[in-house]
Structures are given as C-alpha cells and as structure tokens.
XYZ file of C-alpha atoms in Angstrom:
507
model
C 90.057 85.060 20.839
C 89.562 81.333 21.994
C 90.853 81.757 25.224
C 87.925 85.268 25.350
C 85.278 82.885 24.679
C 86.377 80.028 26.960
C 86.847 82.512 29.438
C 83.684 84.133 28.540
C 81.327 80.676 28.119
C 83.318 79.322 31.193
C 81.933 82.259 33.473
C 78.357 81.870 32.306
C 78.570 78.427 32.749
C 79.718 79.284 36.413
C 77.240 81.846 36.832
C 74.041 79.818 35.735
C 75.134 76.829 37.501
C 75.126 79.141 40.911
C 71.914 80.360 39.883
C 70.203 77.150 38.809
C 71.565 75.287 42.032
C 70.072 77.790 44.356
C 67.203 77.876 42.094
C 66.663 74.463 42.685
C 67.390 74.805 46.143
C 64.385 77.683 46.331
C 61.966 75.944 44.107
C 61.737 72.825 47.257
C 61.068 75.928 49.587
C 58.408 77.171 47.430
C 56.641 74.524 47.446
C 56.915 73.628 51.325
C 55.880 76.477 52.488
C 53.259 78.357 49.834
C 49.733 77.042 49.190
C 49.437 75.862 45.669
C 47.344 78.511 44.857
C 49.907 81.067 45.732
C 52.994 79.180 44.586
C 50.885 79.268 41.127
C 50.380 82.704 41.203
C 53.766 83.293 41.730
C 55.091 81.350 38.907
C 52.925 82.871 36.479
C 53.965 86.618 37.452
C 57.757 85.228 37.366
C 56.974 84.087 34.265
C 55.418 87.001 32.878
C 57.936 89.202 34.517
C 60.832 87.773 32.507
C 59.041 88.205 29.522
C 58.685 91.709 29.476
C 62.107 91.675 28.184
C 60.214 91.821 24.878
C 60.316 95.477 25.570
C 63.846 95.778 23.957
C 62.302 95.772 20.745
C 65.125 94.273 19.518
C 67.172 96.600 20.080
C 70.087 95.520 22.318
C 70.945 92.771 19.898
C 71.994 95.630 17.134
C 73.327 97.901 19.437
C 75.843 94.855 20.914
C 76.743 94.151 17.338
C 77.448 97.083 15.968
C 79.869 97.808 19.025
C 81.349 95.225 17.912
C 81.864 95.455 14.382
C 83.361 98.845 15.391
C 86.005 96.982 17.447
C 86.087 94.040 14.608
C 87.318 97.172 11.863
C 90.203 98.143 14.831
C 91.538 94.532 14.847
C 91.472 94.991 18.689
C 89.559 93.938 21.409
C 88.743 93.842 25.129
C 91.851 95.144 26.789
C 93.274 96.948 24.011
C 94.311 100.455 23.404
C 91.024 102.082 21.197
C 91.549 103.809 17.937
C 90.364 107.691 17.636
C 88.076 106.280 15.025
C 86.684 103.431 17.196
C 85.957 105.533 20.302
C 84.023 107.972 18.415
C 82.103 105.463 16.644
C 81.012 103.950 19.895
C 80.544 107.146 21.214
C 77.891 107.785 19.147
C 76.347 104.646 19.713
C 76.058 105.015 23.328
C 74.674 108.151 23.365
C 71.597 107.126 20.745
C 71.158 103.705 23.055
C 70.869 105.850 26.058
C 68.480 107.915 24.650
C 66.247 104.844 23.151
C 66.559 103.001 25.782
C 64.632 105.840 27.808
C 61.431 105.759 25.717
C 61.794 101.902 25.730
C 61.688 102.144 29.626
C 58.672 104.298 29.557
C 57.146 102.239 27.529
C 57.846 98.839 29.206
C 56.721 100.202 32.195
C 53.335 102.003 30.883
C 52.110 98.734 28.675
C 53.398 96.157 31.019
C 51.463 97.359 34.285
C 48.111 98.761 32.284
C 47.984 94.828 30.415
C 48.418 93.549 33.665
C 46.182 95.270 35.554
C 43.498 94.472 32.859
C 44.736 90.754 33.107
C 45.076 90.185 36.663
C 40.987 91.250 37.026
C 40.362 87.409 35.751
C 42.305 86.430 38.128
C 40.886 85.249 41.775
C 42.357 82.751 43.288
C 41.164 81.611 46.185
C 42.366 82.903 50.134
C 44.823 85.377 48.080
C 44.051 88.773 48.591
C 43.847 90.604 44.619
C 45.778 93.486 46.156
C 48.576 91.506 46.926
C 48.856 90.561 43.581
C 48.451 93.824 41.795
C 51.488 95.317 44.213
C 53.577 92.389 43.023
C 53.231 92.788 40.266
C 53.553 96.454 40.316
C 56.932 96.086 42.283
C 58.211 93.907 38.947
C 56.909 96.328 36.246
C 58.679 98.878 38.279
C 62.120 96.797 38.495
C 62.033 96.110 34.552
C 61.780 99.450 33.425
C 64.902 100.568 35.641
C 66.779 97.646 33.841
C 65.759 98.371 30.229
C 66.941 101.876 30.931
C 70.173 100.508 32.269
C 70.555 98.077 29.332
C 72.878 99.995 27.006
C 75.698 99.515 29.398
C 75.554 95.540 29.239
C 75.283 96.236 25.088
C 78.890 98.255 25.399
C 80.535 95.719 28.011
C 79.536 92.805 25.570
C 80.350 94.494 22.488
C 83.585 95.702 23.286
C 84.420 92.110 24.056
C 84.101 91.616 28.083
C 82.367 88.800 27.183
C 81.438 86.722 30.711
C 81.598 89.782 32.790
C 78.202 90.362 33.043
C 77.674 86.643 33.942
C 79.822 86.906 36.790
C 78.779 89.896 38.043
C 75.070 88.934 37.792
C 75.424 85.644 39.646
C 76.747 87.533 42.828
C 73.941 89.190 42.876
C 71.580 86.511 41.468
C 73.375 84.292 44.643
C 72.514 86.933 47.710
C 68.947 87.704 45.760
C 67.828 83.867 45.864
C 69.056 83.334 49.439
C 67.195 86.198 50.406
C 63.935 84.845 49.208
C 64.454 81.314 50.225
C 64.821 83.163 53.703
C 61.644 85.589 53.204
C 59.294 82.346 52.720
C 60.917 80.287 54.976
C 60.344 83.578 57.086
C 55.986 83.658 56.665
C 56.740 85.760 53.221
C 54.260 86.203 50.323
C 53.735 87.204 46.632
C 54.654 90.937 47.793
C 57.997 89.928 49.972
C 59.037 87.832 47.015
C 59.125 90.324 43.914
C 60.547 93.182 46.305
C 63.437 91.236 46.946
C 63.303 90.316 43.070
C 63.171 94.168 42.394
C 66.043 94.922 44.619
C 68.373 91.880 43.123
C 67.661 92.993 39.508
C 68.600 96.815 40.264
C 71.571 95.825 41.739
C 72.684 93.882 39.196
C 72.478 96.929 36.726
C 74.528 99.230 38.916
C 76.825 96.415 39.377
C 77.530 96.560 35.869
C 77.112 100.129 35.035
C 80.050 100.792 37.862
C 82.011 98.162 36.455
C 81.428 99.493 32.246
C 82.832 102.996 33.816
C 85.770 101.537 35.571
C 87.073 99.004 32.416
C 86.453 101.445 29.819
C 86.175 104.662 31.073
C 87.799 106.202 27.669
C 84.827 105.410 25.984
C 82.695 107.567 28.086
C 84.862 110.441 27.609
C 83.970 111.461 24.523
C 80.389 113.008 24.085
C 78.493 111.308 21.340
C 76.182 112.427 19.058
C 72.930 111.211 17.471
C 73.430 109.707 14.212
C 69.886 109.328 12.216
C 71.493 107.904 9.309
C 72.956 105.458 11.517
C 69.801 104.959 13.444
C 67.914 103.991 10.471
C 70.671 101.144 9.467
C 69.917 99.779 12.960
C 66.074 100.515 12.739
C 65.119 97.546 10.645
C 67.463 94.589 12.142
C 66.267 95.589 15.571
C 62.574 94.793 14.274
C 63.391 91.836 12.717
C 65.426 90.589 15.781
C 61.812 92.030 18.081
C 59.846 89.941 15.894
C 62.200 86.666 16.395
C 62.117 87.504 19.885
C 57.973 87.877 19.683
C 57.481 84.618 17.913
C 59.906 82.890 20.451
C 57.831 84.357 23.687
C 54.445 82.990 22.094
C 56.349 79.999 21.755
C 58.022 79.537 25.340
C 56.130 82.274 27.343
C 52.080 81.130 27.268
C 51.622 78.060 28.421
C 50.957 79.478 31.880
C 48.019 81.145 30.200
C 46.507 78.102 29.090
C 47.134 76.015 32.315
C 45.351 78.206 34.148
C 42.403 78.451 31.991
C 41.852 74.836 31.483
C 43.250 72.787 35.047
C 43.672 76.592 37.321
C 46.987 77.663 38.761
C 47.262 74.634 41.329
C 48.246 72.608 38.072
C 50.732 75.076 37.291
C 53.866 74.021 39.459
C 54.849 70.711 38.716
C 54.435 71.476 34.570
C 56.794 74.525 35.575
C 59.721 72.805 37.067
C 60.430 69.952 34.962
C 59.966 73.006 32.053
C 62.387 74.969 34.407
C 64.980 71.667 34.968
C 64.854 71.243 30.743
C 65.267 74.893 29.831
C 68.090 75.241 32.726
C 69.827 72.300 30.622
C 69.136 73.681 27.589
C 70.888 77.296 29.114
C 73.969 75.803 30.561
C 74.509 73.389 27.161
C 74.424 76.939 25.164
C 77.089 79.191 27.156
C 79.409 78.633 24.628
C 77.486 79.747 21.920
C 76.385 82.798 23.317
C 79.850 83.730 24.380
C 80.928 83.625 21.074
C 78.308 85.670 19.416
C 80.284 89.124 19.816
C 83.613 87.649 17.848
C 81.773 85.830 15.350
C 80.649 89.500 14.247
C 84.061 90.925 14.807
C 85.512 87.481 12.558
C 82.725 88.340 9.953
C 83.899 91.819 9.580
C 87.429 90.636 9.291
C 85.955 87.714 6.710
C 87.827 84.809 8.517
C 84.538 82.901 7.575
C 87.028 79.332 8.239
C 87.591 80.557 12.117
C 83.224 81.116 12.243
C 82.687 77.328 11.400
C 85.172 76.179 13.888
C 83.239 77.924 16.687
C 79.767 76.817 15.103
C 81.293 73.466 14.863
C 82.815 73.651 18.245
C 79.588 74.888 20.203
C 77.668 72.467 18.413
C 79.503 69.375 20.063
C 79.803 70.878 23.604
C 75.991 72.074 23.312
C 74.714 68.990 22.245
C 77.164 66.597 24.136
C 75.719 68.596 27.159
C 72.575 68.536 26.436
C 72.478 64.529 25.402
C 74.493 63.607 28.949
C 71.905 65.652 30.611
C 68.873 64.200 29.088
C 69.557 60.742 29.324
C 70.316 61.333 32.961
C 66.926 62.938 33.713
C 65.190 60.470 32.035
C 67.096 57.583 33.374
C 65.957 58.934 36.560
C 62.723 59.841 35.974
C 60.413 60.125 39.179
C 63.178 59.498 41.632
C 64.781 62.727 40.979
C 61.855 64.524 41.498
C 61.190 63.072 44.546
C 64.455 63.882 45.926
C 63.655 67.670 44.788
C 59.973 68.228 45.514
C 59.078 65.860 47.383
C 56.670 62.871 46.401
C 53.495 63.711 44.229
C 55.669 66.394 42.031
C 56.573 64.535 39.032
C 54.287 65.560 35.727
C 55.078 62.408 33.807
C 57.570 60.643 31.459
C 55.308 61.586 28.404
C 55.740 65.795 29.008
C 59.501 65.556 30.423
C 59.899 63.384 27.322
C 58.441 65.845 24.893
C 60.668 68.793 26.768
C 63.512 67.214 26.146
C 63.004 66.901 22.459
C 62.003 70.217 21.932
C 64.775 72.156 23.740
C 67.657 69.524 22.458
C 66.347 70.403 18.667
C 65.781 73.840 19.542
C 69.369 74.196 21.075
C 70.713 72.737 17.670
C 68.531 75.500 15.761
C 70.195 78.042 18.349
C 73.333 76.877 17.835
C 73.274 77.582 13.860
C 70.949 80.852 14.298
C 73.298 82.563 16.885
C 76.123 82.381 14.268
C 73.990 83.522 11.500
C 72.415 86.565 12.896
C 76.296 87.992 14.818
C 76.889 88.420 10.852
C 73.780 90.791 10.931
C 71.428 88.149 8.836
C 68.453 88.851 11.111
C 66.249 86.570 8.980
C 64.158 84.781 11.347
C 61.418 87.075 12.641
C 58.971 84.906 10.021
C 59.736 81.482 10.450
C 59.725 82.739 14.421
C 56.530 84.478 14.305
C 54.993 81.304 12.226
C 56.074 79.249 15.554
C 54.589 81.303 17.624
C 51.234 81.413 16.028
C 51.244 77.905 14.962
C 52.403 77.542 19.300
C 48.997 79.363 19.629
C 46.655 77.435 17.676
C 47.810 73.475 18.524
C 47.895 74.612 22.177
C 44.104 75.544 21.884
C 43.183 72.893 19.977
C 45.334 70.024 21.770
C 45.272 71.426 25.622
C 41.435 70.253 24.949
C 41.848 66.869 23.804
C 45.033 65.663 25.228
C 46.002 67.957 28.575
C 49.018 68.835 29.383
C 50.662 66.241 26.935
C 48.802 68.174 24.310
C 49.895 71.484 25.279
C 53.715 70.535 25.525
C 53.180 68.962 22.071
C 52.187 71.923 20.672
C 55.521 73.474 21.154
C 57.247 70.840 19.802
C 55.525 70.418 16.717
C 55.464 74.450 16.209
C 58.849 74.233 16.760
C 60.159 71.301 14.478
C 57.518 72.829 11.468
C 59.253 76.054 11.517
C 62.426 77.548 13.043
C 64.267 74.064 13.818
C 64.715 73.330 10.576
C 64.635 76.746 8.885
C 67.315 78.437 11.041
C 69.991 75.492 10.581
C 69.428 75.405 6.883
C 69.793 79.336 6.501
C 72.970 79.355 8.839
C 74.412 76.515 6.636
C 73.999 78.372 3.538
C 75.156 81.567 4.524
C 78.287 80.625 6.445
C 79.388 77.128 3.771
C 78.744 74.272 6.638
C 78.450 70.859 4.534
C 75.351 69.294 6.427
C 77.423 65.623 5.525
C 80.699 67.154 7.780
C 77.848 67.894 10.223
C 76.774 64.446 10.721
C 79.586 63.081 11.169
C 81.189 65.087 13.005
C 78.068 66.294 15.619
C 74.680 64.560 15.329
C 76.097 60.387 14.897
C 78.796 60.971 17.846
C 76.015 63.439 19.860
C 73.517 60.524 19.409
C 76.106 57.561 20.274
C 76.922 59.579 23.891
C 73.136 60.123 24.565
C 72.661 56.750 24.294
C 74.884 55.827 26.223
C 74.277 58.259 28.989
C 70.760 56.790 29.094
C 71.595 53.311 29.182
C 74.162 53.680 31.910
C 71.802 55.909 33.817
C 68.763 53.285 33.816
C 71.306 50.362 34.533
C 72.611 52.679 37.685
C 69.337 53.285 38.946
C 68.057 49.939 38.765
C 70.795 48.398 40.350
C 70.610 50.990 43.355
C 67.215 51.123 43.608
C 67.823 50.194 47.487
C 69.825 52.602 48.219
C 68.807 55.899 49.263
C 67.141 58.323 46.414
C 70.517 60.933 46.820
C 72.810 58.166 46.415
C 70.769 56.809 43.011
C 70.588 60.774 41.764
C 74.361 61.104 42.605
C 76.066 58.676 40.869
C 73.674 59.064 37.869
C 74.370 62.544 37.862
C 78.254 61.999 38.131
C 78.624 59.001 35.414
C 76.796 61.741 33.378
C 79.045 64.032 33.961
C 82.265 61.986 33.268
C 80.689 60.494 30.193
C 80.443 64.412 29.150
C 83.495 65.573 30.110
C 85.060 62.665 28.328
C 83.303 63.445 25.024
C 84.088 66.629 24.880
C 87.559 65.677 25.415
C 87.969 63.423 22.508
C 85.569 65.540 20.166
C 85.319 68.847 20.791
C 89.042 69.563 21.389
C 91.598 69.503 18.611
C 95.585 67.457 19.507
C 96.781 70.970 20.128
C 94.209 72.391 22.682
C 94.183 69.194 24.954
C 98.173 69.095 25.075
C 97.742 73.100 26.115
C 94.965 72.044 28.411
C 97.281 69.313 30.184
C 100.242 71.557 30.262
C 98.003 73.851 32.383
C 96.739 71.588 34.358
C-alpha cells in the first residue's frame, strides 16, 4: 500500500509540476501579448470555469469512497483478481453514477451558461467585443458538462486503487493543451481561441481516461448493474454534506475576482491572480501525498488498522508542510526579483498580500491535511464550519476591500479561514482518528517551523549576496538551496531507518 501511494503522490507530483511549469511559462505570454483588459477577462472566466466543478454536488467524493470500501471488504486492490461480491457491488455503483452524473451534466450546463449570461451583461470592458465573451464562455460551459458526465469513470479508476493514473494521464494532455495556447496568443489569438483549445484539452482528457478505466478493468464493466435506492439514499446525505464543504470552500477561494473587478476593474486583476496562482500551485504540489492516500485510508478504515491511518496523516503532514515551508521562505526571500524574472517588471502585488497568501494556504494545507483523513472514513462533517468560511469570506471582503484594498480583501480569507475550518477540521480529525496534538508538535509543527526558517534565512542571505548577478542566477540558486534543504528534511523526518535503507538500496 505504501509503495501505491508513493507511486500514486509521486505521479501527481510529476503531473502538476508539468502543468504548473508550462503554466508559468503561459502566464509570461499572457501578459506580453493580451491587453490588460482582455488578459483580465480571461482570468476571471478561467476562474469561474474551474469552479463550476461545484456542479458535482458532492457527489464524486462518495461515489470514489464507496468503491473503495467495496475493495477495502475484499482485502484486495488495484491489480488484483475481484471477488463475485466486489464486482457486483461496484457494478451497481457505476451504473447509478452514470445515471446521476447525466442530470448533473444537464444541470451544470443549463445553470452555469443562463448565470453567466445574466452576469456577463455587467460586464463591458473596454475595445472587447461582448460577443466574444459570451462564446467563450459558452465554449467552457459546454466543455464542463461533457466532463461531469464523464466523471464516474475517474470515481472507479480512483476507487479501485489506480491511484496517480489519472494524474499522469491528465498532464499529457494538460502538456499539448498549454502549448497549444501559448502558441494561439503568441499566434494574434483571443478570449474565443483560448477556451476552444481549453474545451478540446479537457475532453480529451476524459476519453483518455475513460479508454484507459475500460482497458485496466474491463471485468468490472461486464457485469450490468442495477440501481440501488436504498443504497442511493446512504450516499444521498454525505454527498450534500461534502457539496456544502465544497460550497463554503468556493466562496472562500473562488470570489475575489468578483470583488476586484467591482472596486479597481479587471486591469487590477492579473498581478493579484498570479502570486494567488504561484501560492495555491505550492500549496497543490505540497498536498499530492495526501490526496493520494485518501482512497486507502478508507480501505484501512474499513479494515480498522486505525495505527497504519496516523502514519500516513503523520507522514503527509511532514512532506506537506516541509514543502510548503521550503517553498515559502524561498518566495519570500525573493520577493520582487522573482517576479520580475516571470512577468516582467511592474508585476509584483506586494510583500504584504504574498505575505498574507502564504499564511493562509500553509494553515489551510495543515487543515487539509487532517480533513482529507477524516472525511476517507466517511465523517463528512465540515459542510458548517466550511459554509461559516465562506460567508464570513463574504462579509470581511466587503467590508475590508473598502478600507484597506487588496490587502483587505486577501485578509479576509485569512481571517475566515483561521476563525473557522483551520482550526475546526484539525481538531475533529484528531479526535476521531486518536492523534495526540503534543506527538504533533513535536514531531511536525517545531521541526516544520525550524526548516522554514531556515529556508528563509538562507534564501535572503543568497539573494543579497548575488544581488549583481543576473535575476535567473539569484532565482536559481534560491530555488535549488530550497530544494536541497527540502529534500534533506524529508529525509531525516519523514522517512523511518527502514524506508531510507530500501530507498538507498534502490538507488
């Protein structure tokens, strides 16, 4: 099972590194070679897009978990011969997510294009045709809905325990999609040329995986399921619960494009986005791990081997947050200078709102960390301490966007953030799964707090003393002492005697 989630946190890890390098390699292009206006535009329908995953309703989580808890009763896993008992058990849940998954594509497609279309009427920016806009964002609405009704085959490839997978598969076609559009705008492309291409790379990546679900495990899909209500209604009220965590996390994470372009327009838009985009792609590759696990934490919980579920927390803890303290001190060592050598000069939106990113997605990966544990044993108990974020998100981003700016309106997710679901979701995990919070300390937070340190102080030390040299050289070597420091600590801390001798007799 360790070596499954290694391989499977290992791949994702891969996979969003491809995709966040040629992000950041697009993201320069963007802003090169739209107007400000547009570029604006742009992020706030790519913004938008990507949350109309809401549209799940929660339902994918409980579909994925009760695949496997059916594989957790077999004692078997990806690879394995299937039991009689287990393929008709999954049977049945395939053919019920196929069939909700239909109405949830209607439905995602229906809401998501009428809201827009309501929405996009207050928008005008200037020198950008309005029909451009509406066909973009037609062309998105479009894509999503084929991918919500292709989503139950990413549930069974997950569940059964091809864990990874998906990530690999998806950065192939994440790779070709972004060089694609980094060609259309270097090409004279717009809004419309952008989310076509977008379209076409996200339906791809479904029949990617739907080819590869029939060819791993076809013997699942022999068997004809049935609909089982009584089973239905067990999933029914998790999957709201897990909607409603997912609702109060999009108010949280998913509207402060709203409020920058209400209060400073969508020219202000770009530079808040990407240092929100550099933090949250830190925060996404410090949390492979932890997602990878998710699908044999519920197959160890239904096997109650509750010892083997606080290694992993444990585990994922110190390799998140190692991650995401080598990371941070690195940006902030660097500060303007690696913006610069991104965007280009004038980019950089300030040490006070990369500051307050930082702290909110480090504390909100440790929240993660705990949560993602607790809810693969199918204790979806977060929707109200999530849906209290989100409205408290709501309210201090009014009221502070107005006084202090842009400062204000990262604060506001921060402070929604720490009131609610950063300490709430630690303190339920805890309880439910026996973690000592004194262990913790010692064993996570003082070591994750030494290393940040130290990645900070060597960082500013590097940059000042090559602060003649050119700006790659300074973001470099900052960037590779950072990553030495954190392959070194997870050396000594997250590995046991016994995995680092296996490690070195493999290497």
């Amino acid at each position: 099972m360790l070596r499954r989630i290694l391989f499977g946190g290992l791949a994702s890890w891969f996979s969003r590194g491809v995709n966040i390098v040629l992000g950041l390699v697009l993201m320069p292009v963007l802003f090169r070679h739209l107007a400000k206006e547009e570029l604006g535009v742009w992020l706030l329908l790519g913004q938008s897009w990507v949350a109309l995953g809401i549209f799940d309703l929660g339902f994918g989580v409980i579909l994925t978990r009760r695949i496997a808890f059916a594989v957790g009763k077999s004692s078997r896993g990806a690879g394995c011969s299937f039991t009689k008992e287990m393929i008709a058990e999954v049977s049945d849940l395939i053919a019920m997510g196929r069939s909700v998954y239909r109405w949830l594509a209607l439905l995602a497609f229906a809401f998501s294009f009428v809201a827009g279309a309501v929405w996009l009427r207050s928008l005008a920016p200037p020198g950008l045709p309005v029909s451009a806009v509406w066909i973009a964002w037609a062309v998105l609405c479009l894509s999503q809905a084929i991918g919500t009704l292709t989503a139950v085959w990413t549930c069974l490839l997950q569940g059964v325990g091809y864990v990874g997978w998906d990530a690999l598969l998806s950065s192939v076609v994440n790779s070709v999609t972004l060089l694609v559009q980094i060609i259309t705008v270097r090409c004279g492309g717009g809004l419309v040329n952008l989310a076509v291409v977008a379209a076409a790379g996200a339906l791809s990546q479904r029949l990617l995986i739907v080819a590869f679900v029939r060819q791993r495990s076809s013997e699942l899909l022999l068997q004809r399921g049935q609909w089982r209500a009584g089973v239905f209604s067990q999933m029914l009220t998790p999957a709201m619960r897990a909607w409603l965590t997912a609702l109060g996390y999009l108010l949280v994470a998913n509207t402060d494009q709203f409020f920058i372009t209400a209060h400073e327009g969508t020219a202000a838009l770009p530079a808040y986005r990407a240092a929100f985009l550099l933090v949250i792609n830190l925060h996404l590759l410090a949390g492979v791990f932890s997602g990878a696990s998710q699908v044999f934490v519920s197959q160890l919980w239904e096997a109650r081997e509750l010892g083997q579920i606080r290694a992993i927390l444990r585990r994922n803890a110190q390799i998140g947050l190692l991650a995401m303290g080598c990371g941070g001190g690195a940006v902030l060592a660097l500060g303007p200078v690696l913006f610069e050598f991104w965007l280009g000069q004038g980019n950089f939106i300030g040490y006070p709102v990369l500051g307050i990113f930082l702290a909110s997605f480090i504390l909100e990966h440790h929240a993660n960390v705990f949560s993602s544990c607790g809810r693969a044993t199918n204790d979806e108990a977060y929707s109200a301490s999530s849906l209290a974020a989100g409205a408290l998100k709501v309210v201090l981003a009014f009221l502070l966007i107005a006084r202090l700016g842009l400062i204000g309106l990262a604060l506001s997710t921060l402070l929604a953030q720490m009131l609610t679901n950063d300490w709430f979701m630690v303190y339920r995990s805890m309880k439910r799964l026996g973690v000592k919070f004194g262990e913790h300390v010692k064993e996570v937070l003082a070591p994750v707090l030494v290393t940040f340190l130290a990645a900070l102080g060597l960082g500013l030390v590097l940059n000042d003393v090559l602060r003649q040299q050119p700006v790659a050289v300074r973001v470099g070597l900052v960037s590779v002492v950072a990553g030495l420091l954190l392959a070194g600590s997870v050396w000594r801390l997250a590995l046991d005697g016994s995995q680092r001798s296996r490690v070195r007799r493999r290497m």
